[in-house]
Backbone as ProteinMPNN parsed JSONL, in Angstrom:
{"seq_chain_A": "XXXXXXXXXXXXXXXXXXXXXXXXXXXXXXXXXXXXXXXXXXXXXXXXXXXXXXXXXXXXXXXXXXXXXXXXXXXXXXXXXXXXXXXXXXXXXXXXXXXXXXXX", "coords_chain_A": {"N_chain_A": [[298.731, 127.62, 71.908], [295.998, 126.4, 73.779], [293.363, 127.786, 75.68], [292.632, 126.748, 77.932], [295.3, 125.957, 78.396], [296.858, 128.381, 78.784], [295.597, 129.532, 80.618], [296.323, 127.81, 82.664], [299.057, 128.19, 83.153], [298.939, 131.041, 83.443], [298.244, 130.598, 86.102], [299.979, 128.949, 87.272], [302.272, 130.965, 87.208], [301.152, 132.829, 88.793], [300.985, 131.41, 91.251], [303.371, 130.92, 91.67], [304.639, 133.708, 92.053], [303.424, 134.27, 94.231], [304.357, 132.616, 96.522], [307.218, 132.793, 95.964], [310.406, 133.519, 97.77], [311.847, 136.448, 98.659], [315.21, 137.738, 97.719], [315.8, 140.439, 98.55], [314.335, 140.837, 101.352], [314.816, 139.192, 102.63], [317.357, 139.955, 103.35], [317.21, 142.02, 104.289], [315.718, 141.231, 106.662], [317.761, 139.795, 107.759], [319.572, 141.733, 108.363], [318.447, 143.423, 110.415], [317.424, 141.672, 112.224], [318.746, 139.53, 112.33], [319.762, 138.204, 114.334], [317.97, 136.903, 116.137], [317.368, 134.725, 114.367], [315.088, 135.687, 112.344], [315.862, 135.559, 109.584], [316.456, 133.025, 108.822], [313.878, 131.642, 109.878], [311.993, 132.821, 107.477], [313.372, 131.856, 105.206], [312.608, 129.358, 105.552], [313.872, 127.627, 107.075], [313.343, 126.523, 109.792], [314.206, 124.726, 112.032], [316.807, 125.811, 112.693], [316.734, 128.519, 112.704], [315.434, 128.728, 115.2], [317.219, 127.558, 117.03], [318.645, 129.774, 116.696], [317.329, 131.686, 118.006], [316.654, 130.962, 120.381], [319.907, 130.909, 121.204], [320.192, 133.259, 121.037], [318.07, 134.277, 123.184], [318.85, 133.134, 125.803], [321.369, 133.731, 125.818], [321.434, 136.323, 126.173], [320.051, 136.521, 128.744], [321.614, 135.25, 130.39], [324.211, 136.734, 130.037], [324.8, 138.739, 132.453], [325.494, 137.015, 134.245], [328.883, 136.316, 135.018], [329.431, 136.795, 132.523], [328.815, 134.685, 130.89], [326.97, 134.365, 128.88], [328.13, 135.562, 126.68], [329.556, 133.02, 125.826], [327.707, 132.268, 124.028], [326.524, 134.128, 122.522], [328.664, 135.15, 121.114], [329.495, 133.073, 119.107], [327.286, 132.867, 117.905], [326.873, 135.335, 116.87], [329.034, 135.007, 114.761], [327.607, 132.779, 113.206], [325.682, 133.998, 112.338], [326.979, 136.014, 110.652], [328.125, 134.052, 108.606], [325.799, 133.169, 107.45], [325.355, 135.231, 105.861], [326.284, 134.759, 103.597], [325.161, 132.383, 102.736], [322.614, 132.71, 102.33], [321.54, 133.508, 99.282], [322.168, 131.048, 98.119], [320.266, 129.363, 99.43], [318.133, 130.765, 98.734], [317.743, 130.256, 96.238], [317.835, 127.617, 95.897], [315.325, 127.187, 97.302], [313.372, 128.55, 95.7], [313.815, 127.022, 93.391], [312.855, 124.625, 94.005], [310.104, 125.317, 94.351], [309.275, 126.227, 91.7], [309.317, 123.504, 90.855], [307.312, 122.146, 92.054], [304.968, 123.837, 91.597], [304.848, 123.656, 88.882], [304.04, 120.641, 88.96]], "CA_chain_A": [[298.503, 127.253, 73.051], [294.912, 126.684, 74.15], [292.68, 128.579, 76.423], [293.087, 125.864, 79.142], [296.783, 125.799, 78.966], [297.256, 129.635, 78.82], [295.047, 129.739, 82.027], [297.244, 127.123, 83.656], [299.938, 128.977, 82.799], [298.796, 132.261, 84.426], [297.579, 130.238, 87.322], [301.14, 128.81, 87.856], [302.945, 131.813, 87.68], [300.782, 133.727, 89.851], [301.118, 130.594, 92.485], [305.084, 131.36, 92.082], [304.995, 134.922, 92.736], [302.871, 134.41, 95.706], [305.372, 131.945, 97.067], [308.864, 132.675, 95.918], [311.311, 133.901, 98.516], [312.9, 137.464, 98.089], [316.652, 137.926, 98.394], [315.911, 141.602, 99.401], [313.626, 140.861, 102.084], [315.576, 137.953, 103.43], [318.786, 140.33, 103.626], [316.624, 142.921, 105.576], [315.45, 140.322, 108.195], [319.195, 139.428, 108.24], [320.481, 142.738, 108.977], [317.791, 143.96, 111.498], [316.641, 140.528, 113.316], [319.578, 138.333, 112.257], [320.29, 137.359, 115.751], [317.019, 136.413, 116.059], [317.008, 133.892, 113.287], [314.221, 135.872, 111.436], [315.966, 135.584, 107.978], [316.04, 131.652, 108.696], [312.621, 131.37, 109.467], [311.645, 133.33, 106.395], [313.821, 131.249, 104.278], [312.382, 127.981, 105.428], [314.807, 126.612, 107.886], [312.954, 126.598, 111.094], [315.103, 124.449, 112.956], [317.914, 126.216, 113.04], [315.984, 129.658, 113.315], [314.843, 128.295, 116.208], [318.343, 127.29, 117.298], [319.435, 130.956, 117.116], [316.511, 132.448, 118.677], [317.421, 130.314, 121.859], [321.067, 131.102, 121.906], [319.998, 134.79, 121.484], [317.568, 134.617, 124.698], [319.724, 132.443, 126.852], [322.733, 134.546, 125.938], [321.16, 137.889, 126.842], [319.628, 136.252, 129.784], [323.028, 134.68, 131.112], [325.605, 137.588, 130.119], [325.217, 139.294, 133.813], [326.397, 135.902, 134.951], [330.359, 136.179, 134.929], [329.681, 137.047, 131.101], [328.79, 133.301, 130.55], [326.198, 134.613, 127.611], [329.037, 135.608, 125.516], [329.741, 131.926, 125.236], [326.699, 131.939, 122.976], [326.624, 135.304, 121.471], [329.686, 135.212, 119.878], [329.649, 131.871, 118.353], [326.098, 133.264, 117.108], [327.253, 136.212, 115.801], [329.712, 134.443, 113.678], [327.083, 132.366, 112.617], [324.783, 135.158, 111.373], [327.773, 136.714, 109.515], [328.23, 133.239, 107.379], [324.403, 133.315, 106.701], [325.085, 136.334, 105.234], [327.042, 134.217, 102.338], [324.313, 131.464, 102.384], [321.263, 133.125, 101.443], [321.575, 133.076, 97.74], [322.042, 129.557, 97.836], [319.058, 128.908, 100.481], [316.817, 130.956, 98.05], [317.92, 129.649, 94.928], [317.092, 126.144, 96.145], [313.874, 127.004, 97.731], [312.751, 128.637, 94.624], [313.903, 126.266, 91.962], [312.104, 123.551, 94.385], [308.777, 125.676, 94.225], [309.132, 125.487, 90.123], [308.71, 122.184, 90.334], [306.086, 122.243, 92.491], [304.112, 124.825, 90.762], [304.727, 123.004, 87.489], [303.792, 119.4, 88.617]], "C_chain_A": [[296.641, 127.444, 73.604], [294.43, 127.689, 75.411], [293.254, 128.327, 78.032], [294.604, 126.093, 79.653], [297.093, 127.064, 79.16], [296.906, 129.993, 80.595], [296.102, 129.061, 83.009], [298.431, 127.712, 83.995], [300.368, 130.417, 83.437], [299.094, 131.679, 85.741], [299.26, 129.739, 87.939], [301.949, 129.902, 88.007], [302.355, 132.881, 88.623], [300.962, 132.743, 91.212], [302.815, 130.951, 92.848], [305.495, 132.42, 92.671], [304.249, 135.117, 94.225], [303.382, 133.491, 96.786], [307.025, 131.945, 97.089], [309.25, 133.566, 97.281], [312.161, 135.115, 98.16], [314.106, 137.702, 98.755], [316.382, 139.432, 99.056], [315.253, 141.547, 100.905], [314.318, 140.059, 103.207], [316.62, 138.99, 104.166], [318.11, 141.47, 104.683], [316.185, 142.494, 106.894], [316.784, 140.152, 108.808], [319.819, 140.489, 108.945], [319.753, 143.462, 110.212], [317.605, 142.947, 112.491], [317.726, 139.283, 112.752], [319.712, 137.573, 113.594], [319.41, 136.4, 116.404], [316.421, 135.04, 115.55], [315.851, 134.228, 112.374], [314.496, 135.54, 109.8], [316.061, 133.898, 107.911], [314.79, 131.344, 108.491], [311.75, 131.544, 108.048], [312.173, 132.197, 105.261], [313.472, 129.653, 104.614], [312.962, 127.182, 106.357], [314.45, 126.98, 109.774], [313.577, 126.278, 112.304], [316.091, 125.297, 113.31], [317.901, 127.78, 113.396], [315.707, 129.636, 114.477], [316.158, 127.94, 117.404], [318.907, 129.065, 117.902], [318.725, 132.078, 117.887], [316.908, 132.07, 120.038], [318.887, 130.661, 122.238], [321.136, 132.908, 122.094], [319.384, 134.782, 122.689], [318.373, 134.25, 125.43], [320.849, 133.374, 127.017], [322.628, 135.706, 126.61], [320.891, 137.757, 128.16], [320.855, 135.783, 130.939], [324.066, 135.689, 130.859], [325.737, 138.358, 131.563], [326.018, 137.906, 134.481], [327.672, 135.435, 134.705], [330.641, 136.004, 133.359], [329.53, 135.726, 130.298], [327.733, 133.323, 128.955], [327.013, 134.882, 126.407], [329.196, 134.083, 124.988], [328.821, 131.423, 124.178], [326.472, 133.084, 122.199], [327.445, 135.456, 120.624], [329.776, 134.221, 119.058], [328.059, 132.295, 117.081], [326.044, 134.247, 116.312], [328.066, 135.921, 114.801], [328.584, 133.763, 112.676], [326.12, 133.073, 111.781], [325.38, 135.641, 110.551], [327.528, 135.466, 108.507], [326.842, 133.228, 106.915], [324.473, 134.509, 105.244], [325.31, 135.728, 103.203], [325.815, 133.262, 101.955], [323.287, 131.887, 101.981], [320.912, 133.003, 100.447], [321.2, 131.773, 97.695], [320.684, 129.214, 98.329], [317.553, 129.308, 99.389], [316.849, 130.229, 96.743], [317.223, 128.363, 94.741], [315.736, 126.07, 96.31], [313.121, 127.743, 96.258], [312.669, 128.256, 93.259], [312.835, 125.131, 92.764], [310.537, 124.306, 94.143], [308.323, 125.823, 92.73], [308.21, 124.561, 90.24], [307.407, 121.766, 90.757], [304.94, 122.413, 91.971], [303.718, 124.157, 89.481], [304.213, 121.155, 87.346], [301.96, 119.344, 88.73]], "O_chain_A": [[296.151, 128.562, 73.765], [295.296, 128.312, 76.025], [293.85, 129.006, 78.868], [295.021, 126.318, 80.789], [297.946, 127.041, 80.047], [297.623, 130.486, 81.466], [296.625, 129.648, 83.955], [298.798, 127.717, 85.17], [301.466, 130.847, 83.79], [300.005, 132.106, 86.45], [299.652, 130.199, 89.012], [302.493, 129.905, 89.111], [303.077, 133.722, 89.158], [301.085, 133.35, 92.276], [303.32, 131.171, 93.949], [306.37, 132.455, 93.536], [304.515, 135.951, 95.091], [302.882, 133.566, 97.908], [307.816, 131.383, 97.847], [308.375, 134.266, 97.79], [313.134, 134.939, 97.428], [314.225, 137.853, 99.971], [316.819, 139.558, 100.2], [315.766, 142.342, 101.692], [314.323, 140.303, 104.414], [316.761, 138.934, 105.387], [318.59, 141.665, 105.8], [316.232, 143.131, 107.947], [317.02, 140.292, 110.008], [320.498, 140.307, 109.955], [320.472, 144.079, 110.998], [317.62, 143.318, 113.664], [317.348, 138.113, 112.825], [319.748, 136.346, 113.685], [319.762, 135.401, 117.032], [315.46, 134.41, 115.992], [315.472, 133.336, 111.615], [313.616, 135.322, 108.966], [315.698, 133.434, 106.83], [314.359, 130.901, 107.426], [311.01, 130.675, 107.586], [311.344, 131.717, 104.488], [314.038, 128.773, 103.966], [312.569, 126.021, 106.469], [315.148, 127.508, 110.64], [313.64, 126.976, 113.316], [316.161, 125.494, 114.523], [318.733, 128.306, 114.135], [315.712, 130.754, 114.992], [315.925, 128.104, 118.602], [319.348, 129.432, 118.991], [319.256, 133.104, 118.313], [317.476, 132.882, 120.77], [319.177, 130.723, 123.433], [321.786, 133.601, 122.878], [320.085, 135.314, 123.549], [318.895, 135.215, 125.988], [321.25, 133.765, 128.114], [323.432, 136.129, 127.442], [321.318, 138.628, 128.918], [320.833, 136.028, 132.145], [325.031, 135.502, 131.601], [326.903, 138.619, 131.861], [327.057, 137.973, 135.139], [327.808, 134.306, 134.234], [331.593, 135.389, 132.877], [330.033, 135.626, 129.178], [327.79, 132.431, 128.108], [326.677, 134.508, 125.283], [328.984, 133.877, 123.793], [329.03, 130.396, 123.532], [326.183, 132.861, 121.023], [327.196, 135.836, 119.48], [330.272, 134.578, 117.989], [327.93, 132.052, 115.881], [325.403, 134.27, 115.261], [327.883, 136.596, 113.788], [328.576, 134.092, 111.49], [325.824, 132.72, 110.64], [324.77, 135.898, 109.513], [326.774, 135.704, 107.564], [326.785, 133.296, 105.687], [323.902, 134.563, 104.155], [324.799, 136.082, 102.14], [325.442, 133.364, 100.787], [322.906, 131.288, 100.976], [319.867, 132.364, 100.323], [320.102, 131.376, 97.304], [319.931, 128.725, 97.486], [316.5, 128.691, 99.224], [315.852, 129.643, 96.32], [316.397, 128.025, 93.893], [314.997, 125.255, 95.758], [312.119, 127.132, 95.887], [311.993, 128.687, 92.326], [311.916, 124.747, 92.04], [309.75, 123.516, 93.621], [307.147, 125.589, 92.449], [307.006, 124.519, 89.986], [306.567, 121.185, 90.07], [304.045, 121.58, 91.826], [302.565, 124.081, 89.057], [304.052, 120.511, 86.31], [301.357, 118.302, 88.47]]}, "name": "protein", "num_of_chains": 1, "seq": "XXXXXXXXXXXXXXXXXXXXXXXXXXXXXXXXXXXXXXXXXXXXXXXXXXXXXXXXXXXXXXXXXXXXXXXXXXXXXXXXXXXXXXXXXXXXXXXXXXXXXXXX"}
């Protein structure tokens, strides 16, 4: 392999490592800040992260109003639990796409 080729390969490896998403970090965000959608923001799912954050904030803001906040918080809790099973697929897809972008 030429020196330029090995430099390009090293640069591609560094770019991948700098931008790849970590499963451990994602699960920590899910566990501690899951209801706020932090794990979705980290995984690049910004739109649904905003929806989860809004459901959390509106749910807690209206829970005193005859428990109406529960209509948002219960589905949010179920959604966050389901996310635990979806995280590996999201990260695999993100990191695979990243490999293709780095090598292009």
